[in-house]
Amino acid sequence: MLEKENILEIDYSKFHCSKISHQTFDCTLILDLITQDFKHIPSEIIGESFLNRPIQLLKIGKGDIKVLLWSQMHGDEPTATAAIFDILTFLSSDQSLALDLLQRLSLYFIPAVNPDGLESFTRRNAQQIDVNRDFLSLQSPEANILKNTFEVIKPDFAFNLHDQSNLYTNTLNNLVGMAFLAPPSDSKLNITWNRTQAMKVIVEMNHLVQKLIPLQTAKFKDEFEPRAFGDNFQKACPTILIESGFLPHDHEKQEIRKLNFYAIIKAFHAIGFQTYQEIDLLNYAIIPSQSINSIHLKISNCHIKTKNGNFKVDIGLNYTSSFKPKERSLEKQFKIVELGDLKDLIAHQKIDAEDYVFEGDFEIERLANFKLKNESGEILHEWKLGTQIR
Ligand SMILES: [Zn+2]
């Protein structure tokens, strides 16, 4: 039976759009994909960014239920954009589920709402405006275009696709691979009919994603932001926020991209076949919440020698990523952010320095500038002014 279809039986490798292989792809690639590789899918330019880059909408399917998805309104949040092209590859195939979905749904995709931010790999647009805080004042062309497109299409379901900080952990103490929210549409956080529909679809997605990354999903913070798009669109139709998180060793977030592929196809199935209507909302309530409660690197048992005495501490470091436009690459700068007993702190990466010699600067809130040597004097790890050089 189609209703019982196991979405995870879809062979992702067949539909992976291999032209996107890292996070810092540029606008030319997206434009080439839309106008060449995916030219069989009708697309239109729905407007231009502040720097006159085209903003594209693709439409596929001829069903009665209209679904609008948009990604990268924050230019440095590219994971779901890549997944959109995987999903479009699947929908262009002769798989029976793809054909069924296109009979039932009309799917509208805006892969990059903020192409200027995409090009410069910045959250904000070229005016330095956060497009997702511009719903009310509409000072950015990107916000105007998204709002107009929504009003013209009048979707039955909307999906707002983002990446969140990679430092979130859920109440089960795991790093969060993927977070969801049915955003509230008022400051009282009322559970409106639209929200309940969004919650039910989220339960279906969460259930599927849990099979791939058990206990590593979460609910995004349930707060009303009057200037944000999801919160306002929720008044008009069920709207779902998906936040791509982080998995250890998945630095280019290609695993999370795959999770987006499965989760969104699951949502299309739930909406197309109306399976979500049977979901008990309790299953949404029990999705764990999340908070920023981890660090990027923990170096345990550092032996610190000072003129006033010697002692042993754990050092916690976080990095910020700076974008190098010429190479289109990200460079990490590490800073010491925590010191002391960090045994219970979750870290993306851990080093035990019990048997090492610590040599260099030791100061909180400063760029990492030290090395770890073994007893024979060989340098095993080194950071110079924030940059890890070995
Ligand atoms: Zn975002």
Tab-separated table of C-alpha atoms and ligand atoms in Angstrom:
chain	number	residue	atom	x	y	z
A	1	MET	CA	0.000	0.000	0.000
A	2	LEU	CA	1.234	3.449	-0.898
A	3	GLU	CA	0.147	4.871	2.444
A	4	LYS	CA	2.561	2.503	4.178
A	5	GLU	CA	5.406	3.363	1.818
A	6	ASN	CA	8.799	3.220	3.488
A	7	ILE	CA	10.470	6.431	2.404
A	8	LEU	CA	13.840	5.135	3.618
A	9	GLU	CA	13.774	2.504	0.878
A	10	ILE	CA	14.407	5.304	-1.629
A	11	ASP	CA	18.027	4.945	-2.774
A	12	TYR	CA	19.342	8.458	-2.048
A	13	SER	CA	22.544	7.882	-4.036
A	14	LYS	CA	20.494	7.754	-7.253
A	15	PHE	CA	19.055	11.224	-6.670
A	16	HIS	CA	21.979	13.036	-5.075
A	17	CYS	CA	22.759	16.159	-7.136
A	18	SER	CA	26.523	15.719	-7.295
A	19	LYS	CA	27.224	19.195	-8.683
A	20	ILE	CA	26.692	20.485	-5.144
A	21	SER	CA	29.322	18.887	-2.925
A	22	HIS	CA	30.133	21.497	-0.287
A	23	GLN	CA	28.483	24.336	1.615
A	24	THR	CA	30.022	27.313	-0.110
A	25	PHE	CA	28.616	26.858	-3.620
A	26	ASP	CA	28.004	30.088	-5.509
A	27	CYS	CA	25.045	31.702	-7.300
A	28	THR	CA	26.347	30.734	-10.739
A	29	LEU	CA	26.075	27.061	-9.850
A	30	ILE	CA	22.480	27.468	-8.638
A	31	LEU	CA	21.571	29.430	-11.764
A	32	ASP	CA	23.230	26.808	-14.005
A	33	LEU	CA	21.364	24.005	-12.261
A	34	ILE	CA	18.018	25.743	-12.708
A	35	THR	CA	18.542	26.839	-16.319
A	36	GLN	CA	20.416	23.748	-17.573
A	37	ASP	CA	20.313	20.562	-15.478
A	38	PHE	CA	16.746	21.182	-14.293
A	39	LYS	CA	15.436	23.068	-17.319
A	40	HIS	CA	12.686	20.430	-17.660
A	41	ILE	CA	11.142	21.948	-14.508
A	42	PRO	CA	9.307	25.224	-15.196
A	43	SER	CA	10.982	28.129	-13.435
A	44	GLU	CA	10.470	31.852	-13.298
A	45	ILE	CA	12.347	34.843	-11.986
A	46	ILE	CA	10.122	36.239	-9.243
A	47	GLY	CA	12.303	39.289	-8.622
A	48	GLU	CA	15.803	40.526	-8.045
A	49	SER	CA	17.952	40.859	-4.967
A	50	PHE	CA	19.368	44.195	-3.793
A	51	LEU	CA	22.407	43.565	-6.039
A	52	ASN	CA	20.124	42.559	-8.940
A	53	ARG	CA	20.668	38.816	-8.777
A	54	PRO	CA	17.629	36.857	-9.998
A	55	ILE	CA	15.524	35.053	-7.407
A	56	GLN	CA	14.035	31.911	-8.921
A	57	LEU	CA	10.914	29.889	-8.307
A	58	LEU	CA	10.535	26.337	-9.622
A	59	LYS	CA	7.183	24.616	-9.926
A	60	ILE	CA	6.567	20.902	-10.316
A	61	GLY	CA	3.411	18.808	-9.913
A	62	LYS	CA	-0.221	19.351	-10.794
A	63	GLY	CA	-2.032	18.333	-7.643
A	64	ASP	CA	-4.658	20.295	-5.769
A	65	ILE	CA	-2.583	20.753	-2.633
A	66	LYS	CA	-0.076	23.590	-2.954
A	67	VAL	CA	3.176	23.473	-0.986
A	68	LEU	CA	5.728	26.309	-0.955
A	69	LEU	CA	9.302	25.761	0.257
A	70	TRP	CA	12.040	28.354	0.462
A	71	SER	CA	15.650	28.067	1.523
A	72	GLN	CA	18.661	30.252	2.197
A	73	MET	CA	16.906	33.440	3.237
A	74	HIS	CA	20.016	33.415	5.429
A	75	GLY	CA	22.881	33.230	2.933
A	76	ASP	CA	25.182	31.141	5.125
A	77	GLU	CA	22.557	28.417	5.683
A	78	PRO	CA	22.879	26.275	2.543
A	79	THR	CA	22.109	22.701	3.637
A	80	ALA	CA	18.463	22.530	2.570
A	81	THR	CA	19.229	24.304	-0.716
A	82	ALA	CA	21.401	21.350	-1.722
A	83	ALA	CA	18.650	18.966	-0.578
A	84	ILE	CA	16.111	20.792	-2.774
A	85	PHE	CA	18.094	19.802	-5.869
A	86	ASP	CA	18.243	16.188	-4.654
A	87	ILE	CA	14.464	16.279	-4.131
A	88	LEU	CA	13.934	17.795	-7.599
A	89	THR	CA	16.052	14.962	-9.049
A	90	PHE	CA	13.838	12.433	-7.269
A	91	LEU	CA	10.651	14.180	-8.411
A	92	SER	CA	11.941	14.158	-12.015
A	93	SER	CA	12.446	10.378	-11.898
A	94	ASP	CA	10.047	7.619	-12.891
A	95	GLN	CA	9.742	6.321	-9.303
A	96	SER	CA	6.120	5.530	-8.586
A	97	LEU	CA	6.117	7.600	-5.386
A	98	ALA	CA	7.451	10.629	-7.283
A	99	LEU	CA	4.710	10.288	-9.899
A	100	ASP	CA	2.049	9.875	-7.190
A	101	LEU	CA	3.261	12.937	-5.307
A	102	LEU	CA	3.157	15.055	-8.467
A	103	GLN	CA	-0.451	13.976	-9.060
A	104	ARG	CA	-1.452	15.042	-5.582
A	105	LEU	CA	0.722	18.097	-4.941
A	106	SER	CA	1.778	21.299	-6.668
A	107	LEU	CA	5.253	21.984	-5.316
A	108	TYR	CA	6.850	25.417	-5.425
A	109	PHE	CA	10.534	25.813	-4.511
A	110	ILE	CA	12.570	28.978	-3.986
A	111	PRO	CA	16.088	27.515	-3.575
A	112	ALA	CA	17.721	30.799	-2.575
A	113	VAL	CA	15.682	33.729	-1.268
A	114	ASN	CA	18.870	35.674	-0.508
A	115	PRO	CA	21.294	35.141	-3.408
A	116	ASP	CA	23.521	38.073	-2.381
A	117	GLY	CA	23.996	36.466	1.039
A	118	LEU	CA	24.593	33.129	-0.661
A	119	GLU	CA	27.352	34.637	-2.802
A	120	SER	CA	29.082	36.309	0.165
A	121	PHE	CA	28.193	33.438	2.555
A	122	THR	CA	26.629	35.867	5.021
A	123	ARG	CA	23.435	35.568	7.027
A	124	ARG	CA	22.238	39.019	6.015
A	125	ASN	CA	21.487	40.418	2.563
A	126	ALA	CA	23.572	43.045	0.753
A	127	GLN	CA	21.831	45.834	2.728
A	128	GLN	CA	22.986	44.081	5.952
A	129	ILE	CA	19.322	43.373	6.711
A	130	ASP	CA	18.288	40.045	8.226
A	131	VAL	CA	15.575	39.113	5.707
A	132	ASN	CA	13.842	36.968	8.326
A	133	ARG	CA	13.333	40.014	10.541
A	134	ASP	CA	11.960	42.150	7.731
A	135	PHE	CA	8.422	40.818	7.343
A	136	LEU	CA	6.811	43.951	8.798
A	137	SER	CA	8.931	46.807	7.472
A	138	LEU	CA	9.777	45.173	4.104
A	139	GLN	CA	12.907	47.220	3.475
A	140	SER	CA	14.667	44.445	1.552
A	141	PRO	CA	13.645	43.353	-1.953
A	142	GLU	CA	14.091	39.731	-0.842
A	143	ALA	CA	11.453	40.040	1.899
A	144	ASN	CA	9.049	41.737	-0.518
A	145	ILE	CA	9.535	38.982	-3.080
A	146	LEU	CA	8.963	36.170	-0.589
A	147	LYS	CA	5.857	37.830	0.824
A	148	ASN	CA	4.405	38.556	-2.633
A	149	THR	CA	5.117	35.040	-3.861
A	150	PHE	CA	3.369	33.578	-0.824
A	151	GLU	CA	0.352	35.816	-1.398
A	152	VAL	CA	0.135	34.901	-5.091
A	153	ILE	CA	0.515	31.135	-4.582
A	154	LYS	CA	-1.632	30.940	-1.431
A	155	PRO	CA	-0.043	27.637	-0.384
A	156	ASP	CA	-1.767	25.019	1.740
A	157	PHE	CA	1.539	24.229	3.452
A	158	ALA	CA	4.771	26.237	3.776
A	159	PHE	CA	8.312	25.122	4.658
A	160	ASN	CA	10.925	27.558	5.964
A	161	LEU	CA	14.367	25.964	5.592
A	162	HIS	CA	17.365	27.040	7.681
A	163	ASP	CA	20.615	25.953	9.371
A	164	GLN	CA	21.034	26.515	13.102
A	165	SER	CA	24.116	26.850	15.312
A	166	ASN	CA	26.095	23.611	15.412
A	167	LEU	CA	26.380	23.941	19.213
A	168	TYR	CA	22.806	22.962	20.094
A	169	THR	CA	22.249	19.898	22.257
A	170	ASN	CA	18.863	18.449	23.168
A	171	THR	CA	17.574	17.536	26.621
A	172	LEU	CA	18.926	14.011	26.030
A	173	ASN	CA	22.449	15.530	25.920
A	174	ASN	CA	23.024	14.794	22.243
A	175	LEU	CA	24.131	17.159	19.522
A	176	VAL	CA	21.092	18.066	17.429
A	177	GLY	CA	21.161	16.883	13.806
A	178	MET	CA	17.833	18.383	12.913
A	179	ALA	CA	15.323	20.628	14.704
A	180	PHE	CA	11.714	21.410	13.845
A	181	LEU	CA	9.106	23.943	14.880
A	182	ALA	CA	5.528	24.795	14.100
A	183	PRO	CA	6.141	28.488	14.841
A	184	PRO	CA	3.543	30.289	16.934
A	185	SER	CA	1.503	32.987	15.228
A	186	ASP	CA	0.924	35.144	18.311
A	187	SER	CA	2.708	36.109	21.514
A	188	LYS	CA	0.432	33.875	23.602
A	189	LEU	CA	1.726	30.869	21.633
A	190	ASN	CA	-1.832	29.727	20.957
A	191	ILE	CA	-2.138	26.286	19.389
A	192	THR	CA	-4.136	27.322	16.351
A	193	TRP	CA	-5.580	24.928	13.760
A	194	ASN	CA	-2.764	25.776	11.342
A	195	ARG	CA	-0.167	25.044	13.994
A	196	THR	CA	-1.697	21.673	14.806
A	197	GLN	CA	-1.510	20.668	11.139
A	198	ALA	CA	2.139	21.742	10.992
A	199	MET	CA	2.864	19.873	14.255
A	200	LYS	CA	1.360	16.665	12.891
A	201	VAL	CA	3.491	16.776	9.738
A	202	ILE	CA	6.550	17.468	11.926
A	203	VAL	CA	5.778	14.342	13.961
A	204	GLU	CA	5.913	12.282	10.763
A	205	MET	CA	9.217	13.854	9.712
A	206	ASN	CA	10.725	13.538	13.176
A	207	HIS	CA	9.727	9.879	13.356
A	208	LEU	CA	11.527	9.175	10.090
A	209	VAL	CA	14.643	11.218	10.914
A	210	GLN	CA	14.892	9.439	14.297
A	211	LYS	CA	15.413	6.195	12.419
A	212	LEU	CA	18.530	7.678	10.833
A	213	ILE	CA	19.848	9.654	13.816
A	214	PRO	CA	18.202	8.224	16.953
A	215	LEU	CA	17.685	10.739	19.792
A	216	GLN	CA	19.419	13.532	17.865
A	217	THR	CA	16.442	15.681	16.905
A	218	ALA	CA	14.854	18.570	18.784
A	219	LYS	CA	12.171	21.196	18.816
A	220	PHE	CA	13.371	24.736	18.036
A	221	LYS	CA	12.630	27.359	20.659
A	222	ASP	CA	8.892	28.069	20.787
A	223	GLU	CA	8.974	31.861	20.793
A	224	PHE	CA	6.964	34.374	18.814
A	225	GLU	CA	9.023	36.724	16.626
A	226	PRO	CA	6.636	39.300	15.141
A	227	ARG	CA	9.124	40.274	12.408
A	228	ALA	CA	9.768	36.726	11.130
A	229	PHE	CA	8.192	35.067	8.111
A	230	GLY	CA	7.242	31.674	9.551
A	231	ASP	CA	5.432	33.235	12.491
A	232	ASN	CA	3.394	35.443	10.153
A	233	PHE	CA	2.750	32.860	7.436
A	234	GLN	CA	1.441	30.510	10.137
A	235	LYS	CA	-1.586	32.825	10.350
A	236	ALA	CA	-2.423	31.999	6.723
A	237	CYS	CA	-1.401	28.339	6.329
A	238	PRO	CA	0.330	25.542	8.271
A	239	THR	CA	4.012	26.510	8.279
A	240	ILE	CA	6.962	24.359	9.274
A	241	LEU	CA	10.448	25.446	10.265
A	242	ILE	CA	13.267	22.977	9.596
A	243	GLU	CA	16.681	23.778	11.061
A	244	SER	CA	19.653	21.732	9.867
A	245	GLY	CA	21.916	21.049	12.828
A	246	PHE	CA	25.192	19.203	13.086
A	247	LEU	CA	26.519	15.670	13.270
A	248	PRO	CA	30.092	14.892	14.348
A	249	HIS	CA	32.434	14.329	11.362
A	250	ASP	CA	29.900	15.817	8.918
A	251	HIS	CA	31.655	19.149	8.456
A	252	GLU	CA	30.220	19.844	5.001
A	253	LYS	CA	26.797	18.782	6.337
A	254	GLN	CA	26.220	16.328	3.504
A	255	GLU	CA	24.665	13.817	5.938
A	256	ILE	CA	22.268	16.479	7.195
A	257	ARG	CA	21.458	17.311	3.576
A	258	LYS	CA	20.413	13.674	3.119
A	259	LEU	CA	18.239	13.909	6.251
A	260	ASN	CA	16.516	16.929	4.681
A	261	PHE	CA	15.892	14.893	1.523
A	262	TYR	CA	14.170	12.087	3.410
A	263	ALA	CA	12.350	14.354	5.877
A	264	ILE	CA	10.878	16.595	3.180
A	265	ILE	CA	9.809	13.676	0.967
A	266	LYS	CA	8.208	12.173	4.071
A	267	ALA	CA	6.356	15.451	4.614
A	268	PHE	CA	5.195	15.475	0.963
A	269	HIS	CA	3.921	11.932	1.435
A	270	ALA	CA	2.162	12.845	4.694
A	271	ILE	CA	0.501	15.864	3.062
A	272	GLY	CA	-0.237	14.180	-0.287
A	273	PHE	CA	-1.833	11.115	1.281
A	274	GLN	CA	-3.203	13.009	4.309
A	275	THR	CA	-1.607	10.475	6.668
A	276	TYR	CA	-0.675	13.217	9.126
A	277	GLN	CA	-4.283	13.754	10.101
A	278	GLU	CA	-4.228	10.640	12.270
A	279	ILE	CA	-1.225	11.802	14.299
A	280	ASP	CA	-1.599	12.344	18.046
A	281	LEU	CA	-0.236	15.787	19.005
A	282	LEU	CA	1.326	14.326	22.118
A	283	ASN	CA	4.061	13.055	19.803
A	284	TYR	CA	4.951	16.666	19.011
A	285	ALA	CA	4.944	17.672	22.671
A	286	ILE	CA	7.497	14.985	23.536
A	287	ILE	CA	10.089	16.019	20.939
A	288	PRO	CA	12.964	17.205	23.182
A	289	SER	CA	13.802	20.876	23.376
A	290	GLN	CA	17.330	22.183	22.795
A	291	SER	CA	19.817	24.739	24.085
A	292	ILE	CA	23.360	25.826	23.217
A	293	ASN	CA	25.244	23.597	25.596
A	294	SER	CA	28.284	22.201	23.798
A	295	ILE	CA	31.663	23.391	22.571
A	296	HIS	CA	33.666	22.727	19.446
A	297	LEU	CA	36.824	21.370	21.055
A	298	LYS	CA	37.615	20.112	24.535
A	299	ILE	CA	41.227	19.578	25.593
A	300	SER	CA	41.146	17.672	28.878
A	301	ASN	CA	43.858	17.509	31.536
A	302	CYS	CA	46.130	20.315	30.369
A	303	HIS	CA	49.119	20.709	32.683
A	304	ILE	CA	49.579	24.449	33.130
A	305	LYS	CA	52.823	25.815	34.559
A	306	THR	CA	52.841	29.369	35.916
A	307	LYS	CA	55.350	31.240	38.060
A	308	ASN	CA	52.856	31.031	40.936
A	309	GLY	CA	52.371	27.285	40.702
A	310	ASN	CA	51.318	24.366	38.512
A	311	PHE	CA	47.802	22.979	38.053
A	312	LYS	CA	45.623	20.873	35.755
A	313	VAL	CA	42.538	22.125	33.838
A	314	ASP	CA	40.285	21.255	30.919
A	315	ILE	CA	40.193	23.891	28.180
A	316	GLY	CA	37.130	24.511	26.012
A	317	LEU	CA	37.466	26.166	22.600
A	318	ASN	CA	34.957	27.403	20.065
A	319	TYR	CA	35.673	28.466	16.526
A	320	THR	CA	34.152	31.091	14.302
A	321	SER	CA	34.222	30.419	10.568
A	322	SER	CA	35.337	33.218	8.297
A	323	PHE	CA	34.558	33.024	4.609
A	324	LYS	CA	37.434	33.424	2.136
A	325	PRO	CA	35.729	34.744	-1.031
A	326	LYS	CA	38.564	33.964	-3.437
A	327	GLU	CA	38.807	30.290	-2.547
A	328	ARG	CA	35.140	30.125	-1.477
A	329	SER	CA	36.269	28.283	1.625
A	330	LEU	CA	35.706	28.631	5.357
A	331	GLU	CA	38.579	29.220	7.764
A	332	LYS	CA	38.196	28.390	11.445
A	333	GLN	CA	39.494	30.661	14.210
A	334	PHE	CA	39.639	29.033	17.633
A	335	LYS	CA	39.206	30.913	20.890
A	336	ILE	CA	39.437	29.681	24.499
A	337	VAL	CA	35.906	30.061	25.882
A	338	GLU	CA	35.847	27.870	28.996
A	339	LEU	CA	38.307	26.599	31.608
A	340	GLY	CA	38.183	24.302	34.617
A	341	ASP	CA	36.352	21.029	35.106
A	342	LEU	CA	34.615	20.417	31.753
A	343	LYS	CA	34.074	16.662	32.131
A	344	ASP	CA	30.332	16.883	31.516
A	345	LEU	CA	30.495	19.315	28.629
A	346	ILE	CA	29.679	17.848	25.209
A	347	ALA	CA	32.267	18.635	22.522
A	348	HIS	CA	32.439	18.083	18.763
A	349	GLN	CA	36.056	16.986	19.185
A	350	LYS	CA	38.108	15.919	22.209
A	351	ILE	CA	41.816	15.714	22.966
A	352	ASP	CA	43.187	14.215	26.180
A	353	ALA	CA	46.355	16.132	27.101
A	354	GLU	CA	47.141	14.104	30.253
A	355	ASP	CA	50.474	12.923	28.841
A	356	TYR	CA	51.260	16.109	26.898
A	357	VAL	CA	53.191	19.257	27.656
A	358	PHE	CA	51.167	22.489	27.257
A	359	GLU	CA	53.241	25.343	25.889
A	360	GLY	CA	52.009	28.819	25.029
A	361	ASP	CA	49.341	31.375	25.981
A	362	PHE	CA	46.761	30.469	28.539
A	363	GLU	CA	44.028	33.091	28.682
A	364	ILE	CA	40.262	32.896	28.470
A	365	GLU	CA	38.460	34.818	25.692
A	366	ARG	CA	41.712	34.995	23.681
A	367	LEU	CA	42.570	33.343	20.381
A	368	ALA	CA	44.145	29.913	20.800
A	369	ASN	CA	47.914	30.335	20.692
A	370	PHE	CA	49.588	27.237	22.122
A	371	LYS	CA	50.986	23.826	21.310
A	372	LEU	CA	50.724	20.366	22.812
A	373	LYS	CA	53.925	18.302	22.797
A	374	ASN	CA	54.610	14.734	23.810
A	375	GLU	CA	57.307	13.867	26.339
A	376	SER	CA	59.990	13.612	23.677
A	377	GLY	CA	59.265	17.186	22.568
A	378	GLU	CA	57.403	16.390	19.365
A	379	ILE	CA	54.566	18.877	18.586
A	380	LEU	CA	51.269	16.965	18.219
A	381	HIS	CA	48.796	19.863	17.978
A	382	GLU	CA	49.362	23.561	17.444
A	383	TRP	CA	47.234	26.717	17.156
A	384	LYS	CA	48.717	30.004	16.053
A	385	LEU	CA	46.603	33.138	16.639
A	386	GLY	CA	43.435	31.057	16.429
A	387	THR	CA	44.350	28.954	13.423
A	388	GLN	CA	45.014	25.258	13.894
A	389	ILE	CA	48.218	24.579	11.991
A	390	ARG	CA	48.625	20.945	13.060
B	1	ZN	ZN	18.287	30.991	9.418
